[in-house]
PDB file of C-alpha atoms and ligand atoms in Angstrom:
ATOM      1  CA  MET A1196      -8.994  12.426   8.667  1.00  0.00           C
ATOM      2  CA  ASP A1197      -6.258  11.476   6.488  1.00  0.00           C
ATOM      3  CA  LEU A1198      -5.088   7.948   7.224  1.00  0.00           C
ATOM      4  CA  LEU A1199      -2.581   7.265   4.427  1.00  0.00           C
ATOM      5  CA  LYS A1200      -0.511  10.056   2.750  1.00  0.00           C
ATOM      6  CA  VAL A1201       1.757   9.321  -0.065  1.00  0.00           C
ATOM      7  CA  GLU A1202       3.614  12.635  -0.536  1.00  0.00           C
ATOM      8  CA  SER A1203       5.672  13.222  -3.872  1.00  0.00           C
ATOM      9  CA  VAL A1204       7.180   9.649  -3.735  1.00  0.00           C
ATOM     10  CA  GLU A1205       9.620   8.635  -6.344  1.00  0.00           C
ATOM     11  CA  ALA A1206      10.563   4.969  -6.739  1.00  0.00           C
ATOM     12  CA  GLY A1207      11.620   2.296  -9.056  1.00  0.00           C
ATOM     13  CA  TYR A1208      13.851  -0.578  -9.863  1.00  0.00           C
ATOM     14  CA  GLY A1209      17.638   0.356  -9.983  1.00  0.00           C
ATOM     15  CA  LEU A1210      18.118   2.804 -12.882  1.00  0.00           C
ATOM     16  CA  ILE A1211      14.377   2.515 -13.846  1.00  0.00           C
ATOM     17  CA  GLN A1212      12.380   5.135 -12.378  1.00  0.00           C
ATOM     18  CA  VAL A1213       8.641   4.217 -12.274  1.00  0.00           C
ATOM     19  CA  LEU A1214       6.935   6.654  -9.767  1.00  0.00           C
ATOM     20  CA  TRP A1215       7.354  10.463 -10.355  1.00  0.00           C
ATOM     21  CA  ARG A1216       6.511  12.858  -7.498  1.00  0.00           C
ATOM     22  CA  THR A1217       3.384  10.582  -6.909  1.00  0.00           C
ATOM     23  CA  SER A1218       0.922  11.837  -4.244  1.00  0.00           C
ATOM     24  CA  ILE A1219      -2.304  10.166  -3.023  1.00  0.00           C
ATOM     25  CA  ILE A1220      -4.525  10.371   0.059  1.00  0.00           C
ATOM     26  CA  VAL A1221      -6.601   7.729   1.687  1.00  0.00           C
ATOM     27  CA  GLU A1222      -8.772   9.007   4.472  1.00  0.00           C
ATOM     28  CA  GLU A1223     -10.077   6.963   7.276  1.00  0.00           C
ATOM     29  CA  ASN A1224     -13.103   4.763   6.249  1.00  0.00           C
ATOM     30  CA  GLN A1225     -12.672   5.765   2.681  1.00  0.00           C
ATOM     31  CA  CYS A1226     -12.454   3.373  -0.401  1.00  0.00           C
ATOM     32  CA  VAL A1227     -10.074   4.715  -2.985  1.00  0.00           C
ATOM     33  CA  VAL A1228      -9.454   3.096  -6.433  1.00  0.00           C
ATOM     34  CA  LEU A1229      -6.325   3.654  -8.305  1.00  0.00           C
ATOM     35  CA  LEU A1230      -6.784   3.087 -11.851  1.00  0.00           C
ATOM     36  CA  GLY A1231      -4.101   2.628 -14.720  1.00  0.00           C
ATOM     37  CA  VAL A1232      -3.349   0.557 -17.635  1.00  0.00           C
ATOM     38  CA  ASN A1233      -0.705  -2.216 -17.647  1.00  0.00           C
ATOM     39  CA  GLY A1234       2.572  -0.784 -16.594  1.00  0.00           C
ATOM     40  CA  ALA A1235       1.326   2.558 -15.337  1.00  0.00           C
ATOM     41  CA  GLY A1236       3.067   1.758 -11.971  1.00  0.00           C
ATOM     42  CA  LYS A1237       0.064   0.659  -9.762  1.00  0.00           C
ATOM     43  CA  THR A1238       1.956  -2.328  -8.336  1.00  0.00           C
ATOM     44  CA  THR A1239       4.968  -0.195  -7.888  1.00  0.00           C
ATOM     45  CA  LEU A1240       3.172   2.365  -5.812  1.00  0.00           C
ATOM     46  CA  LEU A1241       1.451  -0.332  -3.629  1.00  0.00           C
ATOM     47  CA  ARG A1242       4.687  -2.065  -3.119  1.00  0.00           C
ATOM     48  CA  THR A1243       6.247   1.131  -1.957  1.00  0.00           C
ATOM     49  CA  ILE A1244       3.466   1.822   0.461  1.00  0.00           C
ATOM     50  CA  ILE A1245       3.989  -1.501   2.093  1.00  0.00           C
ATOM     51  CA  GLY A1246       7.746  -1.038   1.822  1.00  0.00           C
ATOM     52  CA  LEU A1247       8.626  -3.875  -0.717  1.00  0.00           C
ATOM     53  CA  VAL A1248      10.244  -1.056  -2.949  1.00  0.00           C
ATOM     54  CA  GLU A1249      12.159   1.761  -1.441  1.00  0.00           C
ATOM     55  CA  ALA A1250      10.920   5.233  -1.922  1.00  0.00           C
ATOM     56  CA  THR A1251      13.983   7.181  -3.212  1.00  0.00           C
ATOM     57  CA  LYS A1252      12.256  10.646  -2.685  1.00  0.00           C
ATOM     58  CA  GLY A1253       9.012  11.587  -0.789  1.00  0.00           C
ATOM     59  CA  ASP A1254       7.266  10.557   2.287  1.00  0.00           C
ATOM     60  CA  ILE A1255       4.707   7.934   3.256  1.00  0.00           C
ATOM     61  CA  VAL A1256       2.797   9.108   6.242  1.00  0.00           C
ATOM     62  CA  PHE A1257       0.355   6.550   7.882  1.00  0.00           C
ATOM     63  CA  ASP A1258      -2.012   7.419  10.871  1.00  0.00           C
ATOM     64  CA  GLY A1259       0.221  10.460  11.530  1.00  0.00           C
ATOM     65  CA  GLU A1260       3.608   8.625  11.518  1.00  0.00           C
ATOM     66  CA  ASN A1261       6.160   8.879   8.967  1.00  0.00           C
ATOM     67  CA  ILE A1262       6.647   5.249   8.019  1.00  0.00           C
ATOM     68  CA  THR A1263       9.009   5.794   5.021  1.00  0.00           C
ATOM     69  CA  GLY A1264      11.949   3.984   6.517  1.00  0.00           C
ATOM     70  CA  LEU A1265      10.126   1.215   8.205  1.00  0.00           C
ATOM     71  CA  LYS A1266      10.275  -2.450   7.131  1.00  0.00           C
ATOM     72  CA  PRO A1267       7.231  -4.072   5.592  1.00  0.00           C
ATOM     73  CA  ASN A1268       6.444  -6.367   8.797  1.00  0.00           C
ATOM     74  CA  VAL A1269       6.456  -3.104  10.922  1.00  0.00           C
ATOM     75  CA  ARG A1270       3.988  -1.376   8.595  1.00  0.00           C
ATOM     76  CA  VAL A1271       1.849  -4.318   8.818  1.00  0.00           C
ATOM     77  CA  SER A1272       1.933  -4.304  12.522  1.00  0.00           C
ATOM     78  CA  ARG A1273       0.996  -0.463  12.372  1.00  0.00           C
ATOM     79  CA  GLY A1274      -2.191  -1.429  10.528  1.00  0.00           C
ATOM     80  CA  ILE A1275      -1.464  -1.667   6.665  1.00  0.00           C
ATOM     81  CA  ALA A1276      -2.487  -5.046   5.098  1.00  0.00           C
ATOM     82  CA  TYR A1277      -1.195  -5.852   1.514  1.00  0.00           C
ATOM     83  CA  MET A1278      -2.814  -8.311  -0.945  1.00  0.00           C
ATOM     84  CA  SER A1279      -0.576  -8.865  -3.971  1.00  0.00           C
ATOM     85  CA  GLU A1280      -1.939 -10.036  -7.222  1.00  0.00           C
ATOM     86  CA  LEU A1281      -1.224 -13.525  -6.409  1.00  0.00           C
ATOM     87  CA  ALA A1282      -3.140 -12.944  -3.194  1.00  0.00           C
ATOM     88  CA  VAL A1283      -2.197 -16.308  -1.459  1.00  0.00           C
ATOM     89  CA  VAL A1284       0.705 -18.740  -0.994  1.00  0.00           C
ATOM     90  CA  PRO A1285      -0.418 -21.683  -3.350  1.00  0.00           C
ATOM     91  CA  ASP A1286       1.602 -24.293  -1.454  1.00  0.00           C
ATOM     92  CA  LEU A1287       0.084 -23.479   2.009  1.00  0.00           C
ATOM     93  CA  THR A1288      -3.494 -24.651   3.184  1.00  0.00           C
ATOM     94  CA  VAL A1289      -6.278 -22.302   3.633  1.00  0.00           C
ATOM     95  CA  GLU A1290      -5.763 -22.387   7.414  1.00  0.00           C
ATOM     96  CA  GLU A1291      -2.071 -21.779   7.092  1.00  0.00           C
ATOM     97  CA  ASN A1292      -2.584 -18.877   4.729  1.00  0.00           C
ATOM     98  CA  LEU A1293      -4.969 -17.394   7.391  1.00  0.00           C
ATOM     99  CA  LYS A1294      -2.352 -17.814   9.990  1.00  0.00           C
ATOM    100  CA  LEU A1295       0.226 -16.209   7.809  1.00  0.00           C
ATOM    101  CA  GLY A1296      -2.032 -13.133   7.350  1.00  0.00           C
ATOM    102  CA  GLY A1297      -2.250 -12.959  11.096  1.00  0.00           C
ATOM    103  CA  TYR A1298       1.378 -13.476  11.966  1.00  0.00           C
ATOM    104  CA  VAL A1299       1.659  -9.994  13.699  1.00  0.00           C
ATOM    105  CA  LYS A1300      -1.015 -11.048  16.041  1.00  0.00           C
ATOM    106  CA  ASN A1301      -0.936 -13.389  19.101  1.00  0.00           C
ATOM    107  CA  ARG A1302      -2.443 -16.984  18.907  1.00  0.00           C
ATOM    108  CA  ASP A1303      -5.834 -16.030  20.539  1.00  0.00           C
ATOM    109  CA  ASP A1304      -6.395 -13.160  18.222  1.00  0.00           C
ATOM    110  CA  THR A1305      -5.375 -15.243  15.343  1.00  0.00           C
ATOM    111  CA  ARG A1306      -8.082 -17.716  16.198  1.00  0.00           C
ATOM    112  CA  ARG A1307     -10.691 -15.275  16.633  1.00  0.00           C
ATOM    113  CA  MET A1308      -9.939 -13.452  13.437  1.00  0.00           C
ATOM    114  CA  ALA A1309      -9.880 -16.848  11.639  1.00  0.00           C
ATOM    115  CA  ASP A1310     -13.412 -17.664  12.987  1.00  0.00           C
ATOM    116  CA  LYS A1311     -14.540 -14.300  11.582  1.00  0.00           C
ATOM    117  CA  ALA A1312     -12.855 -14.921   8.268  1.00  0.00           C
ATOM    118  CA  TYR A1313     -14.742 -18.056   8.052  1.00  0.00           C
ATOM    119  CA  GLU A1314     -18.077 -16.369   9.002  1.00  0.00           C
ATOM    120  CA  TYR A1315     -17.403 -14.027   6.053  1.00  0.00           C
ATOM    121  CA  PHE A1316     -16.260 -16.594   3.762  1.00  0.00           C
ATOM    122  CA  PRO A1317     -18.153 -19.813   4.772  1.00  0.00           C
ATOM    123  CA  ASP A1318     -16.803 -21.761   1.620  1.00  0.00           C
ATOM    124  CA  LEU A1319     -13.277 -21.545   3.045  1.00  0.00           C
ATOM    125  CA  LYS A1320     -14.179 -23.265   6.314  1.00  0.00           C
ATOM    126  CA  ALA A1321     -14.972 -26.246   4.197  1.00  0.00           C
ATOM    127  CA  TYR A1322     -11.618 -26.157   2.378  1.00  0.00           C
ATOM    128  CA  ARG A1323      -9.472 -25.261   5.477  1.00  0.00           C
ATOM    129  CA  THR A1324      -7.101 -28.123   5.089  1.00  0.00           C
ATOM    130  CA  ARG A1325      -6.816 -27.978   1.334  1.00  0.00           C
ATOM    131  CA  LYS A1326      -3.916 -26.331  -0.407  1.00  0.00           C
ATOM    132  CA  ALA A1327      -4.665 -22.766  -1.699  1.00  0.00           C
ATOM    133  CA  ALA A1328      -3.443 -24.011  -5.135  1.00  0.00           C
ATOM    134  CA  SER A1329      -6.440 -26.338  -5.319  1.00  0.00           C
ATOM    135  CA  LEU A1330      -8.966 -23.490  -4.865  1.00  0.00           C
ATOM    136  CA  SER A1331     -10.750 -21.820  -7.897  1.00  0.00           C
ATOM    137  CA  GLY A1332      -9.391 -18.353  -8.949  1.00  0.00           C
ATOM    138  CA  GLY A1333     -12.453 -16.801  -7.153  1.00  0.00           C
ATOM    139  CA  GLN A1334     -11.887 -18.832  -3.887  1.00  0.00           C
ATOM    140  CA  ARG A1335      -8.216 -17.820  -3.996  1.00  0.00           C
ATOM    141  CA  LYS A1336      -8.957 -14.113  -4.079  1.00  0.00           C
ATOM    142  CA  MET A1337     -11.505 -14.664  -1.077  1.00  0.00           C
ATOM    143  CA  LEU A1338      -8.912 -16.310   0.758  1.00  0.00           C
ATOM    144  CA  GLY A1339      -6.616 -13.344  -0.085  1.00  0.00           C
ATOM    145  CA  VAL A1340      -9.079 -10.906   1.175  1.00  0.00           C
ATOM    146  CA  ALA A1341      -9.601 -13.103   4.259  1.00  0.00           C
ATOM    147  CA  LYS A1342      -5.852 -13.508   4.702  1.00  0.00           C
ATOM    148  CA  THR A1343      -5.519  -9.704   4.550  1.00  0.00           C
ATOM    149  CA  LEU A1344      -8.152  -9.241   7.252  1.00  0.00           C
ATOM    150  CA  MET A1345      -6.271 -11.400   9.593  1.00  0.00           C
ATOM    151  CA  SER A1346      -4.005  -8.785  10.749  1.00  0.00           C
ATOM    152  CA  ASN A1347      -7.084  -6.652  11.743  1.00  0.00           C
ATOM    153  CA  PRO A1348      -5.787  -3.717   9.490  1.00  0.00           C
ATOM    154  CA  LYS A1349      -6.620  -0.099   9.357  1.00  0.00           C
ATOM    155  CA  ILE A1350      -6.325  -0.129   5.666  1.00  0.00           C
ATOM    156  CA  LEU A1351      -6.566  -2.909   3.110  1.00  0.00           C
ATOM    157  CA  VAL A1352      -4.185  -2.248   0.278  1.00  0.00           C
ATOM    158  CA  MET A1353      -5.125  -4.638  -2.756  1.00  0.00           C
ATOM    159  CA  ASP A1354      -3.454  -5.075  -5.997  1.00  0.00           C
ATOM    160  CA  GLU A1355      -5.939  -6.085  -8.822  1.00  0.00           C
ATOM    161  CA  PRO A1356      -8.380  -8.270  -7.025  1.00  0.00           C
ATOM    162  CA  SER A1357      -9.969  -8.955 -10.364  1.00  0.00           C
ATOM    163  CA  SER A1358      -6.950 -10.477 -12.110  1.00  0.00           C
ATOM    164  CA  GLY A1359      -7.352 -13.818 -13.543  1.00  0.00           C
ATOM    165  CA  LEU A1360     -11.069 -13.918 -12.758  1.00  0.00           C
ATOM    166  CA  SER A1361     -13.964 -14.412 -14.826  1.00  0.00           C
ATOM    167  CA  PRO A1362     -16.715 -11.812 -14.831  1.00  0.00           C
ATOM    168  CA  LYS A1363     -18.752 -13.833 -12.521  1.00  0.00           C
ATOM    169  CA  PHE A1364     -16.020 -14.055  -9.890  1.00  0.00           C
ATOM    170  CA  VAL A1365     -15.371 -10.378 -10.390  1.00  0.00           C
ATOM    171  CA  LYS A1366     -18.869  -9.629  -9.351  1.00  0.00           C
ATOM    172  CA  LYS A1367     -18.506 -11.791  -6.368  1.00  0.00           C
ATOM    173  CA  VAL A1368     -15.395 -10.368  -5.054  1.00  0.00           C
ATOM    174  CA  ILE A1369     -16.898  -6.945  -5.573  1.00  0.00           C
ATOM    175  CA  GLU A1370     -19.946  -7.984  -3.626  1.00  0.00           C
ATOM    176  CA  ILE A1371     -17.892  -9.292  -0.717  1.00  0.00           C
ATOM    177  CA  LEU A1372     -15.755  -6.218  -0.673  1.00  0.00           C
ATOM    178  CA  LYS A1373     -19.026  -4.067  -0.384  1.00  0.00           C
ATOM    179  CA  LEU A1374     -20.474  -6.158   2.350  1.00  0.00           C
ATOM    180  CA  LEU A1375     -17.204  -6.028   4.246  1.00  0.00           C
ATOM    181  CA  TYR A1376     -17.023  -2.284   3.839  1.00  0.00           C
ATOM    182  CA  GLU A1377     -20.702  -1.755   4.909  1.00  0.00           C
ATOM    183  CA  GLU A1378     -20.127  -3.850   8.002  1.00  0.00           C
ATOM    184  CA  GLU A1379     -16.560  -2.911   9.163  1.00  0.00           C
ATOM    185  CA  ARG A1380     -15.887   0.480   7.076  1.00  0.00           C
ATOM    186  CA  PRO A1381     -12.086  -0.325   6.615  1.00  0.00           C
ATOM    187  CA  SER A1382     -10.074   2.006   4.560  1.00  0.00           C
ATOM    188  CA  MET A1383      -9.377   0.447   1.309  1.00  0.00           C
ATOM    189  CA  LEU A1384      -6.904   1.160  -1.651  1.00  0.00           C
ATOM    190  CA  ILE A1385      -7.585  -1.098  -4.593  1.00  0.00           C
ATOM    191  CA  ALA A1386      -5.506  -0.922  -7.717  1.00  0.00           C
ATOM    192  CA  GLU A1387      -7.468  -2.093 -10.796  1.00  0.00           C
ATOM    193  CA  GLN A1388      -7.936  -1.957 -14.427  1.00  0.00           C
ATOM    194  CA  ASN A1389     -11.417  -3.193 -14.195  1.00  0.00           C
ATOM    195  CA  VAL A1390     -13.778  -0.186 -14.046  1.00  0.00           C
ATOM    196  CA  ALA A1391     -16.492  -2.446 -12.285  1.00  0.00           C
ATOM    197  CA  PHE A1392     -14.509  -1.673  -9.189  1.00  0.00           C
ATOM    198  CA  LEU A1393     -15.452   2.041  -9.432  1.00  0.00           C
ATOM    199  CA  ASP A1394     -18.878   0.972  -7.746  1.00  0.00           C
ATOM    200  CA  LEU A1395     -16.993   0.862  -4.574  1.00  0.00           C
ATOM    201  CA  ALA A1396     -14.943   4.049  -5.034  1.00  0.00           C
ATOM    202  CA  GLN A1397     -15.421   7.123  -3.192  1.00  0.00           C
ATOM    203  CA  LYS A1398     -12.227   8.788  -4.851  1.00  0.00           C
ATOM    204  CA  ILE A1399     -10.454   7.602  -7.818  1.00  0.00           C
ATOM    205  CA  TYR A1400      -6.757   8.326  -8.817  1.00  0.00           C
ATOM    206  CA  ILE A1401      -5.663   7.603 -12.242  1.00  0.00           C
ATOM    207  CA  LEU A1402      -1.960   6.743 -12.652  1.00  0.00           C
ATOM    208  CA  ASP A1403      -0.341   7.143 -16.055  1.00  0.00           C
ATOM    209  CA  LYS A1404       3.311   6.495 -16.598  1.00  0.00           C
ATOM    210  CA  GLY A1405       4.003   6.794 -12.745  1.00  0.00           C
ATOM    211  CA  LYS A1406       2.222  10.123 -12.468  1.00  0.00           C
ATOM    212  CA  VAL A1407      -1.184  10.850 -11.072  1.00  0.00           C
ATOM    213  CA  THR A1408      -3.164  12.419 -13.920  1.00  0.00           C
ATOM    214  CA  PHE A1409      -6.701  12.433 -12.375  1.00  0.00           C
ATOM    215  CA  THR A1410      -8.132  12.877  -8.835  1.00  0.00           C
ATOM    216  CA  GLY A1411     -11.854  12.895  -8.354  1.00  0.00           C
ATOM    217  CA  SER A1412     -15.121  11.247  -7.950  1.00  0.00           C
ATOM    218  CA  VAL A1413     -16.691   8.584 -10.389  1.00  0.00           C
ATOM    219  CA  ASN A1414     -19.023  11.364 -11.636  1.00  0.00           C
ATOM    220  CA  ALA A1415     -16.146  13.627 -12.495  1.00  0.00           C
ATOM    221  CA  LEU A1416     -14.356  10.765 -14.314  1.00  0.00           C
ATOM    222  CA  LYS A1417     -17.351   9.981 -16.379  1.00  0.00           C
ATOM    223  CA  GLU A1418     -17.585  13.622 -17.452  1.00  0.00           C
ATOM    224  CA  ASN A1419     -13.921  13.650 -18.720  1.00  0.00           C
ATOM    225  CA  ASP A1420     -14.047  12.624 -22.348  1.00  0.00           C
ATOM    226  CA  THR A1421     -10.566  11.452 -22.765  1.00  0.00           C
ATOM    227  CA  ILE A1422     -10.615   9.403 -19.742  1.00  0.00           C
ATOM    228  CA  ARG A1423     -14.024   8.046 -20.359  1.00  0.00           C
ATOM    229  CA  GLU A1424     -12.646   6.914 -23.803  1.00  0.00           C
ATOM    230  CA  THR A1425      -9.625   5.387 -22.464  1.00  0.00           C
ATOM    231  CA  TYR A1426     -11.083   3.638 -19.537  1.00  0.00           C
ATOM    232  CA  PHE A1427     -14.524   2.901 -20.499  1.00  0.00           C
ATOM    233  CA  GLY A1428     -13.795   2.275 -24.085  1.00  0.00           C
ATOM    234  CA  ILE A1429     -10.793  -0.231 -23.867  1.00  0.00           C
ATOM    235  CA  MET A1430     -11.369  -1.415 -20.415  1.00  0.00           C
ATOM    236  CA  HIS A1431     -14.146  -3.608 -19.352  1.00  0.00           C
TER     237      HIS A1431
HETATM  238  P1  ATP B1506       0.199  -4.299 -14.182  1.00  0.00           P
HETATM  239  O1  ATP B1506      -1.150  -3.950 -14.180  1.00  0.00           O
HETATM  240  O2  ATP B1506       0.689  -4.817 -15.510  1.00  0.00           O
HETATM  241  O3  ATP B1506       0.882  -4.960 -13.008  1.00  0.00           O
HETATM  242  P2  ATP B1506       1.147  -1.752 -13.049  1.00  0.00           P
HETATM  243  O4  ATP B1506       0.376  -0.592 -13.228  1.00  0.00           O
HETATM  244  O5  ATP B1506       0.924  -2.477 -11.780  1.00  0.00           O
HETATM  245  O6  ATP B1506       0.963  -2.799 -14.363  1.00  0.00           O
HETATM  246  P3  ATP B1506       4.173  -1.874 -12.505  1.00  0.00           P
HETATM  247  O7  ATP B1506       3.891  -3.403 -12.338  1.00  0.00           O
HETATM  248  O8  ATP B1506       4.161  -1.111 -11.293  1.00  0.00           O
HETATM  249  O9  ATP B1506       2.756  -1.374 -13.164  1.00  0.00           O
HETATM  250  O10 ATP B1506       5.137  -1.539 -13.508  1.00  0.00           O
HETATM  251  C1  ATP B1506       5.398  -0.200 -13.840  1.00  0.00           C
HETATM  252  C2  ATP B1506       6.733  -0.370 -14.646  1.00  0.00           C
HETATM  253  O11 ATP B1506       7.809  -0.922 -13.887  1.00  0.00           O
HETATM  254  C3  ATP B1506       6.697  -1.137 -15.886  1.00  0.00           C
HETATM  255  O12 ATP B1506       7.241  -0.446 -16.960  1.00  0.00           O
HETATM  256  C4  ATP B1506       7.379  -2.428 -15.451  1.00  0.00           C
HETATM  257  O13 ATP B1506       7.926  -3.010 -16.474  1.00  0.00           O
HETATM  258  C5  ATP B1506       8.446  -1.933 -14.524  1.00  0.00           C
HETATM  259  N1  ATP B1506       8.764  -2.917 -13.529  1.00  0.00           N
HETATM  260  C6  ATP B1506       7.989  -3.645 -12.595  1.00  0.00           C
HETATM  261  N2  ATP B1506       8.630  -4.394 -11.988  1.00  0.00           N
HETATM  262  C7  ATP B1506       9.843  -4.265 -12.297  1.00  0.00           C
HETATM  263  C8  ATP B1506      11.052  -5.144 -11.671  1.00  0.00           C
HETATM  264  N3  ATP B1506      10.942  -5.844 -10.741  1.00  0.00           N
HETATM  265  N4  ATP B1506      12.342  -4.641 -12.338  1.00  0.00           N
HETATM  266  C9  ATP B1506      12.258  -3.723 -13.281  1.00  0.00           C
HETATM  267  N5  ATP B1506      11.225  -3.048 -13.788  1.00  0.00           N
HETATM  268  C10 ATP B1506      10.085  -3.366 -13.315  1.00  0.00           C
END
């Protein structure tokens, strides 16, 4: 079943239009990777999905409901969790970041979800009173994923989980997301430039200058010469 449907959405910043009739679908329990070079519009698309950027045209349908006009916090309470490139609030402690991620839930739920997050990410438990700013880049991304899980979302929408990470940590983040997917089967929409994330993908979209230029499987992607050269030649 389709969980998230972005239908012919247009969006941008004032006079600058970034998305041009962009359409994507994420099904229930599906992991979708959105590839695109710098400036392709990936962040703008994710921010439009969560409601931080307004869709000037088109519709966003989530779990059968048209959410185009809803505020970001309402979208979170509907089951969409968003991890920005920054992933965490650096000035807050690990525990405070987790509480923030669970703000749409009541206190008991938040406690339960935090315990679960610490199970997944045992390192974080040891650092619970430390400021997020003092964590390593990899730990910060782990905290970002844990924070995102705190609202018990139906879909995790993640903006470049690899950004700022060394290849070793990129591998670790991918492993954690794989484990999370195997155990919980959340739907995921991951915007990335790093093709290592294709390991997770059941469907790929390529965004180029705000337009979807490819939709398909990893195999189909690898069979396309132009795309292979662009993404597997330049990107790493
Ligand atoms: P990156 O990987 O570099 O974040 P991206 O694919 O996520 O790239 P966006 O950040 O969505 O791309 O940017 C798409 C276009 O929108 C770019 O041309 C960018 O300069 C422009 N843009 C992004 N944010 C703003 C803003 N706040 N105001 C004006 N233009 C913006």
